[in-house]
Amino acid sequence: MGRQDGSGRQISADDVDDRSATVLHVDLDAFFVSVELLSHPEFVHLPVIVGHRGGRSVVTAANYIARRYGVNSAMPMALALRQCPNAIVLEPHMGLYRDYSSRVMSIFDDVTPLVERLGIDEAFLDVSGATNLFGSPAVIGELIRARVFAETRLVCSVGAASTKFVAKLASGLSKPNGMLVVPADDTIEFLHPLPVTALWGVGAATEQTLTRLGLKLIGDIAHTPLDVLKKTLGEASGSKLFELSWGRDPRSVTLEREEKSVGHEVTFEHDVTDIDRLRSELLRQCDLVAARLRRGNLVARRVSLKLRYTDFSTVTRSRTLAEPSNVGRRIYEEAVAAFDLLAATGIRVRLIGVRAEQLGTASGSVGLWDPDEDWRGAELAVDSVTERFGAGIVRPASFFKPRP
């Protein structure tokens, strides 16, 4: 799709009919790198990586030039420099990123009160009530892009559509520094030629399953009988992918809730190098985090992984859930996906932790489909057993290895 390096970029024509595209997804392009380049304009046309040069360090961010060499965030720095030996490496400054993020988000707030922040560098905006004041959605998108650049010298990409799912896809395809509008009537034409990996919830394992069925494009999923998808992927996942393949996404833009988090972490007595043991510990922690969320009637939108290595260097990686959840298996899927990007051979881990972030109340959080339905019942049953008999009575089978 060209999301990582800007190849295959798509932007809208000036005369696009945007009246139905009132949901905007605004994403700052290569945000960390772009902020650093404000202080180093001499490197703008060179491959640039943000991160520490230490032997165990990983890439925090890379600009589009570096991405064309195959450099991506969370990649070991040593590998990144082998792939792009002429890259400029700049140290990260998180306080600076938070400051610029705050300035950009205030621009969004000036346009509409309906701003749903997804992280430090992206947000959904519902501009349906702002068109009388500022103009059409496309005009508002360009106004935002112009203000962001004028006030911060940063660039952003905008996707505009009738749903959040399609708007986010559109912003990714318009990168870098573009805007793509998908009118409601053009949604199917836009979606169906895209690869199945563009759908939320399609990771490597699901992609392999779909490929075995001969389903490579979103249009292939749309024209597959729903019963076949449910049988192959499960009731919830099959229904969700089918609905998304037809552009159906019932979620509205919701206001940011008070920032809270729930987490667990452990410091090992001796550094751990066994990847399977680390994954097992992640599963244990995700189950604990999910149980705490359920007790508080909360769901999480984002999952954050924390690793501290033997030299005390620490990295964190966050992933946004397609749907807010309080199911341990769903939280674990995101946490282990982040972990697997960092789990290089020879890794020596001193501390590992998981945190659920961007919390909201569980009531009313499930939309047209419930992607966690397959696991929720089992985990609620475990909650009941735990409440009666204490923690640790029921544990996942993956915690136990067969005896030789």
PDB file of C-alpha atoms in Angstrom, residues 109-355:
ATOM      1  CA  ASP A 109      -9.725  21.788  18.771  1.00  0.00           C
ATOM      2  CA  ASP A 110     -10.127  25.167  17.042  1.00  0.00           C
ATOM      3  CA  VAL A 111     -11.900  23.447  14.138  1.00  0.00           C
ATOM      4  CA  THR A 112     -14.281  21.114  16.000  1.00  0.00           C
ATOM      5  CA  PRO A 113     -14.965  19.989  19.558  1.00  0.00           C
ATOM      6  CA  LEU A 114     -15.273  16.398  18.282  1.00  0.00           C
ATOM      7  CA  VAL A 115     -11.612  15.362  18.337  1.00  0.00           C
ATOM      8  CA  GLU A 116     -10.612  11.800  19.210  1.00  0.00           C
ATOM      9  CA  ARG A 117      -6.894  11.646  19.934  1.00  0.00           C
ATOM     10  CA  LEU A 118      -5.280   8.319  19.025  1.00  0.00           C
ATOM     11  CA  GLY A 119      -1.796   9.109  20.264  1.00  0.00           C
ATOM     12  CA  ILE A 120       0.843  11.782  20.102  1.00  0.00           C
ATOM     13  CA  ASP A 121       0.663  12.267  16.328  1.00  0.00           C
ATOM     14  CA  GLU A 122      -2.826  11.399  15.015  1.00  0.00           C
ATOM     15  CA  ALA A 123      -6.507  12.032  15.635  1.00  0.00           C
ATOM     16  CA  PHE A 124     -10.005  11.585  14.216  1.00  0.00           C
ATOM     17  CA  LEU A 125     -12.146  14.689  13.720  1.00  0.00           C
ATOM     18  CA  ASP A 126     -15.886  14.866  13.060  1.00  0.00           C
ATOM     19  CA  VAL A 127     -16.304  18.063  11.022  1.00  0.00           C
ATOM     20  CA  SER A 128     -19.993  17.670  10.163  1.00  0.00           C
ATOM     21  CA  GLY A 129     -20.863  20.589  12.437  1.00  0.00           C
ATOM     22  CA  ALA A 130     -17.974  22.767  11.247  1.00  0.00           C
ATOM     23  CA  THR A 131     -18.832  22.979   7.553  1.00  0.00           C
ATOM     24  CA  ASN A 132     -21.083  26.043   7.924  1.00  0.00           C
ATOM     25  CA  LEU A 133     -18.230  27.947   9.534  1.00  0.00           C
ATOM     26  CA  PHE A 134     -15.185  26.758   7.594  1.00  0.00           C
ATOM     27  CA  GLY A 135     -16.462  25.174   4.379  1.00  0.00           C
ATOM     28  CA  SER A 136     -16.554  21.637   2.998  1.00  0.00           C
ATOM     29  CA  PRO A 137     -14.617  18.725   4.553  1.00  0.00           C
ATOM     30  CA  ALA A 138     -11.925  19.005   1.882  1.00  0.00           C
ATOM     31  CA  VAL A 139     -11.558  22.724   2.558  1.00  0.00           C
ATOM     32  CA  ILE A 140     -11.306  21.999   6.287  1.00  0.00           C
ATOM     33  CA  GLY A 141      -8.676  19.328   5.640  1.00  0.00           C
ATOM     34  CA  GLU A 142      -6.541  21.741   3.644  1.00  0.00           C
ATOM     35  CA  LEU A 143      -7.085  24.450   6.262  1.00  0.00           C
ATOM     36  CA  ILE A 144      -5.770  22.115   8.950  1.00  0.00           C
ATOM     37  CA  ARG A 145      -2.765  21.115   6.851  1.00  0.00           C
ATOM     38  CA  ALA A 146      -1.957  24.773   6.135  1.00  0.00           C
ATOM     39  CA  ARG A 147      -2.285  25.838   9.785  1.00  0.00           C
ATOM     40  CA  VAL A 148      -0.170  22.956  11.046  1.00  0.00           C
ATOM     41  CA  PHE A 149       2.596  23.873   8.641  1.00  0.00           C
ATOM     42  CA  ALA A 150       2.366  27.628   9.239  1.00  0.00           C
ATOM     43  CA  GLU A 151       2.394  27.287  13.048  1.00  0.00           C
ATOM     44  CA  THR A 152       4.791  24.367  13.511  1.00  0.00           C
ATOM     45  CA  ARG A 153       6.583  23.820  10.143  1.00  0.00           C
ATOM     46  CA  LEU A 154       5.407  20.199  10.319  1.00  0.00           C
ATOM     47  CA  VAL A 155       3.433  18.439   7.586  1.00  0.00           C
ATOM     48  CA  CYS A 156       0.475  16.118   7.973  1.00  0.00           C
ATOM     49  CA  SER A 157      -1.645  13.872   5.801  1.00  0.00           C
ATOM     50  CA  VAL A 158      -5.437  13.816   5.885  1.00  0.00           C
ATOM     51  CA  GLY A 159      -7.940  11.131   4.992  1.00  0.00           C
ATOM     52  CA  ALA A 160     -11.599  12.146   4.666  1.00  0.00           C
ATOM     53  CA  ALA A 161     -14.440   9.637   4.438  1.00  0.00           C
ATOM     54  CA  SER A 162     -17.851   8.771   5.836  1.00  0.00           C
ATOM     55  CA  THR A 163     -16.374   6.293   8.370  1.00  0.00           C
ATOM     56  CA  LYS A 164     -13.352   6.166  10.663  1.00  0.00           C
ATOM     57  CA  PHE A 165     -11.984   2.987   9.101  1.00  0.00           C
ATOM     58  CA  VAL A 166     -11.932   4.375   5.558  1.00  0.00           C
ATOM     59  CA  ALA A 167     -10.637   7.796   6.699  1.00  0.00           C
ATOM     60  CA  LYS A 168      -7.634   6.169   8.389  1.00  0.00           C
ATOM     61  CA  LEU A 169      -6.895   4.087   5.294  1.00  0.00           C
ATOM     62  CA  ALA A 170      -7.109   7.194   3.138  1.00  0.00           C
ATOM     63  CA  SER A 171      -4.665   9.199   5.252  1.00  0.00           C
ATOM     64  CA  GLY A 172      -2.139   6.371   5.056  1.00  0.00           C
ATOM     65  CA  LEU A 173      -2.422   6.205   1.270  1.00  0.00           C
ATOM     66  CA  SER A 174      -2.009   9.983   0.914  1.00  0.00           C
ATOM     67  CA  LYS A 175       1.344  10.035   2.731  1.00  0.00           C
ATOM     68  CA  PRO A 176       3.518  11.968   2.730  1.00  0.00           C
ATOM     69  CA  ASN A 177       1.999  15.453   2.830  1.00  0.00           C
ATOM     70  CA  GLY A 178      -1.258  14.779   1.006  1.00  0.00           C
ATOM     71  CA  MET A 179      -5.013  14.498   1.344  1.00  0.00           C
ATOM     72  CA  LEU A 180      -7.282  11.779   0.006  1.00  0.00           C
ATOM     73  CA  VAL A 181     -11.075  12.162   0.088  1.00  0.00           C
ATOM     74  CA  VAL A 182     -13.290   9.084  -0.291  1.00  0.00           C
ATOM     75  CA  PRO A 183     -16.961  10.027  -0.812  1.00  0.00           C
ATOM     76  CA  ALA A 184     -19.469   7.563   0.631  1.00  0.00           C
ATOM     77  CA  ASP A 185     -20.620   6.514  -2.842  1.00  0.00           C
ATOM     78  CA  ASP A 186     -17.022   5.680  -3.844  1.00  0.00           C
ATOM     79  CA  THR A 187     -16.187   3.609  -0.758  1.00  0.00           C
ATOM     80  CA  ILE A 188     -16.555   0.187  -2.376  1.00  0.00           C
ATOM     81  CA  GLU A 189     -14.583   1.222  -5.456  1.00  0.00           C
ATOM     82  CA  PHE A 190     -11.829   2.485  -3.146  1.00  0.00           C
ATOM     83  CA  LEU A 191     -11.732  -0.501  -0.814  1.00  0.00           C
ATOM     84  CA  HIS A 192     -12.055  -3.569  -3.008  1.00  0.00           C
ATOM     85  CA  PRO A 193      -8.744  -3.308  -4.930  1.00  0.00           C
ATOM     86  CA  LEU A 194      -6.751  -2.971  -1.676  1.00  0.00           C
ATOM     87  CA  PRO A 195      -4.907  -5.952  -0.146  1.00  0.00           C
ATOM     88  CA  VAL A 196      -6.554  -7.794   2.747  1.00  0.00           C
ATOM     89  CA  THR A 197      -3.808  -6.527   5.069  1.00  0.00           C
ATOM     90  CA  ALA A 198      -5.430  -3.089   4.862  1.00  0.00           C
ATOM     91  CA  LEU A 199      -8.285  -4.363   7.030  1.00  0.00           C
ATOM     92  CA  TRP A 200      -8.087  -3.847  10.779  1.00  0.00           C
ATOM     93  CA  GLY A 201      -7.459  -7.156  12.481  1.00  0.00           C
ATOM     94  CA  VAL A 202      -5.618  -8.837   9.603  1.00  0.00           C
ATOM     95  CA  GLY A 203      -2.171  -9.732  10.911  1.00  0.00           C
ATOM     96  CA  ALA A 204       0.277 -12.272   9.577  1.00  0.00           C
ATOM     97  CA  ALA A 205      -1.653 -15.327  10.793  1.00  0.00           C
ATOM     98  CA  THR A 206      -5.015 -14.124   9.476  1.00  0.00           C
ATOM     99  CA  GLU A 207      -3.419 -13.129   6.178  1.00  0.00           C
ATOM    100  CA  GLN A 208      -2.075 -16.675   5.760  1.00  0.00           C
ATOM    101  CA  THR A 209      -5.509 -18.120   6.468  1.00  0.00           C
ATOM    102  CA  LEU A 210      -7.131 -15.809   3.925  1.00  0.00           C
ATOM    103  CA  THR A 211      -4.441 -16.563   1.352  1.00  0.00           C
ATOM    104  CA  ARG A 212      -5.134 -20.289   1.700  1.00  0.00           C
ATOM    105  CA  LEU A 213      -8.721 -19.494   0.738  1.00  0.00           C
ATOM    106  CA  GLY A 214      -7.469 -17.534  -2.257  1.00  0.00           C
ATOM    107  CA  LEU A 215      -8.512 -14.203  -0.727  1.00  0.00           C
ATOM    108  CA  LYS A 216      -5.879 -11.570  -1.461  1.00  0.00           C
ATOM    109  CA  LEU A 217      -7.934  -8.406  -1.953  1.00  0.00           C
ATOM    110  CA  ILE A 218     -10.633  -6.792   0.182  1.00  0.00           C
ATOM    111  CA  GLY A 219     -13.019  -7.351  -2.717  1.00  0.00           C
ATOM    112  CA  ASP A 220     -12.335 -11.089  -2.482  1.00  0.00           C
ATOM    113  CA  ILE A 221     -13.508 -11.064   1.150  1.00  0.00           C
ATOM    114  CA  ALA A 222     -16.583  -9.022   0.273  1.00  0.00           C
ATOM    115  CA  HIS A 223     -17.680 -11.619  -2.278  1.00  0.00           C
ATOM    116  CA  THR A 224     -17.024 -14.627  -0.048  1.00  0.00           C
ATOM    117  CA  PRO A 225     -20.112 -16.086   1.672  1.00  0.00           C
ATOM    118  CA  LEU A 226     -20.305 -14.871   5.254  1.00  0.00           C
ATOM    119  CA  ASP A 227     -20.766 -18.430   6.534  1.00  0.00           C
ATOM    120  CA  VAL A 228     -17.429 -19.423   4.989  1.00  0.00           C
ATOM    121  CA  LEU A 229     -15.649 -16.527   6.683  1.00  0.00           C
ATOM    122  CA  LYS A 230     -17.241 -17.321  10.049  1.00  0.00           C
ATOM    123  CA  LYS A 231     -16.328 -20.985   9.769  1.00  0.00           C
ATOM    124  CA  THR A 232     -12.727 -20.189   8.859  1.00  0.00           C
ATOM    125  CA  LEU A 233     -12.012 -17.151  11.056  1.00  0.00           C
ATOM    126  CA  GLY A 234     -14.542 -17.505  13.854  1.00  0.00           C
ATOM    127  CA  GLU A 235     -17.933 -15.874  14.352  1.00  0.00           C
ATOM    128  CA  ALA A 236     -16.686 -12.456  15.475  1.00  0.00           C
ATOM    129  CA  SER A 237     -13.654 -12.045  13.202  1.00  0.00           C
ATOM    130  CA  GLY A 238     -15.449 -13.365  10.122  1.00  0.00           C
ATOM    131  CA  SER A 239     -18.352 -10.954  10.657  1.00  0.00           C
ATOM    132  CA  LYS A 240     -16.051  -8.022  11.345  1.00  0.00           C
ATOM    133  CA  LEU A 241     -13.932  -8.472   8.221  1.00  0.00           C
ATOM    134  CA  PHE A 242     -17.024  -8.984   6.072  1.00  0.00           C
ATOM    135  CA  GLU A 243     -18.587  -5.754   7.349  1.00  0.00           C
ATOM    136  CA  LEU A 244     -15.372  -3.780   6.881  1.00  0.00           C
ATOM    137  CA  SER A 245     -14.940  -5.161   3.366  1.00  0.00           C
ATOM    138  CA  TRP A 246     -18.196  -3.411   2.466  1.00  0.00           C
ATOM    139  CA  GLY A 247     -17.112  -0.210   4.203  1.00  0.00           C
ATOM    140  CA  ARG A 248     -19.504  -0.619   7.134  1.00  0.00           C
ATOM    141  CA  ASP A 249     -18.095   0.856  10.349  1.00  0.00           C
ATOM    142  CA  PRO A 250     -20.680   2.077  12.918  1.00  0.00           C
ATOM    143  CA  ARG A 251     -18.235   3.784  15.272  1.00  0.00           C
ATOM    144  CA  SER A 252     -18.501   7.521  15.753  1.00  0.00           C
ATOM    145  CA  VAL A 253     -15.776   9.976  16.707  1.00  0.00           C
ATOM    146  CA  THR A 254     -15.693  10.055  20.506  1.00  0.00           C
ATOM    147  CA  LEU A 255     -14.241  12.694  22.793  1.00  0.00           C
ATOM    148  CA  GLU A 256     -10.975  11.950  24.549  1.00  0.00           C
ATOM    149  CA  ARG A 257     -11.517  10.553  28.014  1.00  0.00           C
ATOM    150  CA  GLU A 258      -9.437  11.205  31.090  1.00  0.00           C
ATOM    151  CA  GLU A 259      -6.052   9.551  30.624  1.00  0.00           C
ATOM    152  CA  LYS A 260      -5.668   6.478  32.824  1.00  0.00           C
ATOM    153  CA  SER A 261      -3.735   3.261  32.588  1.00  0.00           C
ATOM    154  CA  VAL A 262      -3.511  -0.205  34.116  1.00  0.00           C
ATOM    155  CA  GLY A 263      -0.307  -2.194  33.942  1.00  0.00           C
ATOM    156  CA  HIS A 264       1.878  -4.980  35.258  1.00  0.00           C
ATOM    157  CA  GLU A 265       5.619  -5.514  34.991  1.00  0.00           C
ATOM    158  CA  VAL A 266       8.266  -7.787  36.457  1.00  0.00           C
ATOM    159  CA  THR A 267      12.022  -7.452  37.003  1.00  0.00           C
ATOM    160  CA  PHE A 268      13.748 -10.817  36.685  1.00  0.00           C
ATOM    161  CA  GLU A 269      16.325 -11.943  39.225  1.00  0.00           C
ATOM    162  CA  HIS A 270      18.517 -12.989  36.285  1.00  0.00           C
ATOM    163  CA  ASP A 271      18.391 -11.680  32.725  1.00  0.00           C
ATOM    164  CA  VAL A 272      16.099 -13.767  30.499  1.00  0.00           C
ATOM    165  CA  THR A 273      17.081 -14.788  26.973  1.00  0.00           C
ATOM    166  CA  ASP A 274      14.390 -17.434  26.370  1.00  0.00           C
ATOM    167  CA  ILE A 275      11.902 -15.869  23.936  1.00  0.00           C
ATOM    168  CA  ASP A 276       9.179 -18.401  24.770  1.00  0.00           C
ATOM    169  CA  ARG A 277       9.504 -17.642  28.474  1.00  0.00           C
ATOM    170  CA  LEU A 278       9.175 -13.930  27.768  1.00  0.00           C
ATOM    171  CA  ARG A 279       6.069 -14.502  25.653  1.00  0.00           C
ATOM    172  CA  SER A 280       4.592 -16.625  28.437  1.00  0.00           C
ATOM    173  CA  GLU A 281       5.256 -13.850  30.945  1.00  0.00           C
ATOM    174  CA  LEU A 282       3.561 -11.393  28.578  1.00  0.00           C
ATOM    175  CA  LEU A 283       0.481 -13.616  28.448  1.00  0.00           C
ATOM    176  CA  ARG A 284       0.366 -13.789  32.252  1.00  0.00           C
ATOM    177  CA  GLN A 285       0.612 -10.016  32.553  1.00  0.00           C
ATOM    178  CA  CYS A 286      -2.002  -9.379  29.852  1.00  0.00           C
ATOM    179  CA  ASP A 287      -4.450 -11.661  31.666  1.00  0.00           C
ATOM    180  CA  LEU A 288      -3.838  -9.741  34.913  1.00  0.00           C
ATOM    181  CA  VAL A 289      -4.282  -6.385  33.193  1.00  0.00           C
ATOM    182  CA  ALA A 290      -7.493  -7.538  31.512  1.00  0.00           C
ATOM    183  CA  ALA A 291      -8.913  -8.848  34.804  1.00  0.00           C
ATOM    184  CA  ARG A 292      -8.266  -5.479  36.444  1.00  0.00           C
ATOM    185  CA  LEU A 293      -9.975  -3.712  33.541  1.00  0.00           C
ATOM    186  CA  ARG A 294     -13.040  -5.934  33.849  1.00  0.00           C
ATOM    187  CA  ARG A 295     -13.236  -5.364  37.594  1.00  0.00           C
ATOM    188  CA  GLY A 296     -13.293  -1.631  36.929  1.00  0.00           C
ATOM    189  CA  ASN A 297     -15.777  -1.940  34.023  1.00  0.00           C
ATOM    190  CA  LEU A 298     -13.137  -0.447  31.725  1.00  0.00           C
ATOM    191  CA  VAL A 299     -11.807  -1.089  28.241  1.00  0.00           C
ATOM    192  CA  ALA A 300      -8.460  -0.035  26.745  1.00  0.00           C
ATOM    193  CA  ARG A 301      -7.834   1.463  23.336  1.00  0.00           C
ATOM    194  CA  ARG A 302      -4.025   1.149  23.388  1.00  0.00           C
ATOM    195  CA  VAL A 303      -1.511  -1.432  24.636  1.00  0.00           C
ATOM    196  CA  SER A 304       2.045  -0.483  25.591  1.00  0.00           C
ATOM    197  CA  LEU A 305       4.967  -2.906  25.891  1.00  0.00           C
ATOM    198  CA  LYS A 306       8.018  -2.079  28.033  1.00  0.00           C
ATOM    199  CA  LEU A 307      11.377  -3.862  27.849  1.00  0.00           C
ATOM    200  CA  ARG A 308      14.508  -3.118  29.886  1.00  0.00           C
ATOM    201  CA  TYR A 309      17.706  -4.778  28.748  1.00  0.00           C
ATOM    202  CA  THR A 310      20.711  -5.978  30.716  1.00  0.00           C
ATOM    203  CA  ASP A 311      22.481  -2.619  30.179  1.00  0.00           C
ATOM    204  CA  PHE A 312      19.426  -0.837  31.721  1.00  0.00           C
ATOM    205  CA  SER A 313      18.410   0.727  28.396  1.00  0.00           C
ATOM    206  CA  THR A 314      14.616   0.772  28.136  1.00  0.00           C
ATOM    207  CA  VAL A 315      12.299   0.753  25.126  1.00  0.00           C
ATOM    208  CA  THR A 316       8.517   1.054  24.916  1.00  0.00           C
ATOM    209  CA  ARG A 317       6.250   0.293  21.991  1.00  0.00           C
ATOM    210  CA  SER A 318       2.525   1.033  21.749  1.00  0.00           C
ATOM    211  CA  ARG A 319      -0.149  -0.409  19.495  1.00  0.00           C
ATOM    212  CA  THR A 320      -3.717   0.809  19.037  1.00  0.00           C
ATOM    213  CA  LEU A 321      -6.513  -1.758  19.193  1.00  0.00           C
ATOM    214  CA  ALA A 322      -9.018  -1.825  16.334  1.00  0.00           C
ATOM    215  CA  GLU A 323     -11.718  -1.835  19.037  1.00  0.00           C
ATOM    216  CA  PRO A 324     -11.389  -0.984  22.744  1.00  0.00           C
ATOM    217  CA  SER A 325     -11.205  -4.215  24.753  1.00  0.00           C
ATOM    218  CA  ASN A 326     -10.764  -5.732  28.201  1.00  0.00           C
ATOM    219  CA  VAL A 327     -10.034  -9.253  26.958  1.00  0.00           C
ATOM    220  CA  GLY A 328      -6.608 -10.619  27.851  1.00  0.00           C
ATOM    221  CA  ARG A 329      -6.149 -12.536  24.597  1.00  0.00           C
ATOM    222  CA  ARG A 330      -6.817  -9.411  22.529  1.00  0.00           C
ATOM    223  CA  ILE A 331      -4.407  -7.353  24.625  1.00  0.00           C
ATOM    224  CA  TYR A 332      -1.803 -10.116  24.374  1.00  0.00           C
ATOM    225  CA  GLU A 333      -2.073 -10.246  20.569  1.00  0.00           C
ATOM    226  CA  GLU A 334      -1.033  -6.593  20.361  1.00  0.00           C
ATOM    227  CA  ALA A 335       1.624  -6.849  23.067  1.00  0.00           C
ATOM    228  CA  VAL A 336       3.289  -9.904  21.535  1.00  0.00           C
ATOM    229  CA  ALA A 337       3.182  -8.333  18.075  1.00  0.00           C
ATOM    230  CA  ALA A 338       5.166  -5.402  19.463  1.00  0.00           C
ATOM    231  CA  PHE A 339       7.468  -7.780  21.343  1.00  0.00           C
ATOM    232  CA  ASP A 340       8.205  -9.921  18.285  1.00  0.00           C
ATOM    233  CA  LEU A 341       9.562  -6.862  16.472  1.00  0.00           C
ATOM    234  CA  LEU A 342      12.120  -6.417  19.255  1.00  0.00           C
ATOM    235  CA  ALA A 343      12.881 -10.075  20.017  1.00  0.00           C
ATOM    236  CA  ALA A 344      16.170 -10.375  18.164  1.00  0.00           C
ATOM    237  CA  THR A 345      18.515 -13.319  18.711  1.00  0.00           C
ATOM    238  CA  GLY A 346      20.660 -12.777  21.793  1.00  0.00           C
ATOM    239  CA  ILE A 347      18.207 -10.425  23.476  1.00  0.00           C
ATOM    240  CA  ARG A 348      18.812 -10.220  27.259  1.00  0.00           C
ATOM    241  CA  VAL A 349      15.800  -8.861  29.137  1.00  0.00           C
ATOM    242  CA  ARG A 350      15.957  -7.543  32.687  1.00  0.00           C
ATOM    243  CA  LEU A 351      12.361  -6.249  32.902  1.00  0.00           C
ATOM    244  CA  ILE A 352       9.195  -6.766  30.887  1.00  0.00           C
ATOM    245  CA  GLY A 353       5.852  -5.051  31.330  1.00  0.00           C
ATOM    246  CA  VAL A 354       2.473  -4.410  29.713  1.00  0.00           C
ATOM    247  CA  ARG A 355       0.207  -1.412  30.182  1.00  0.00           C
TER     248      ARG A 355
END
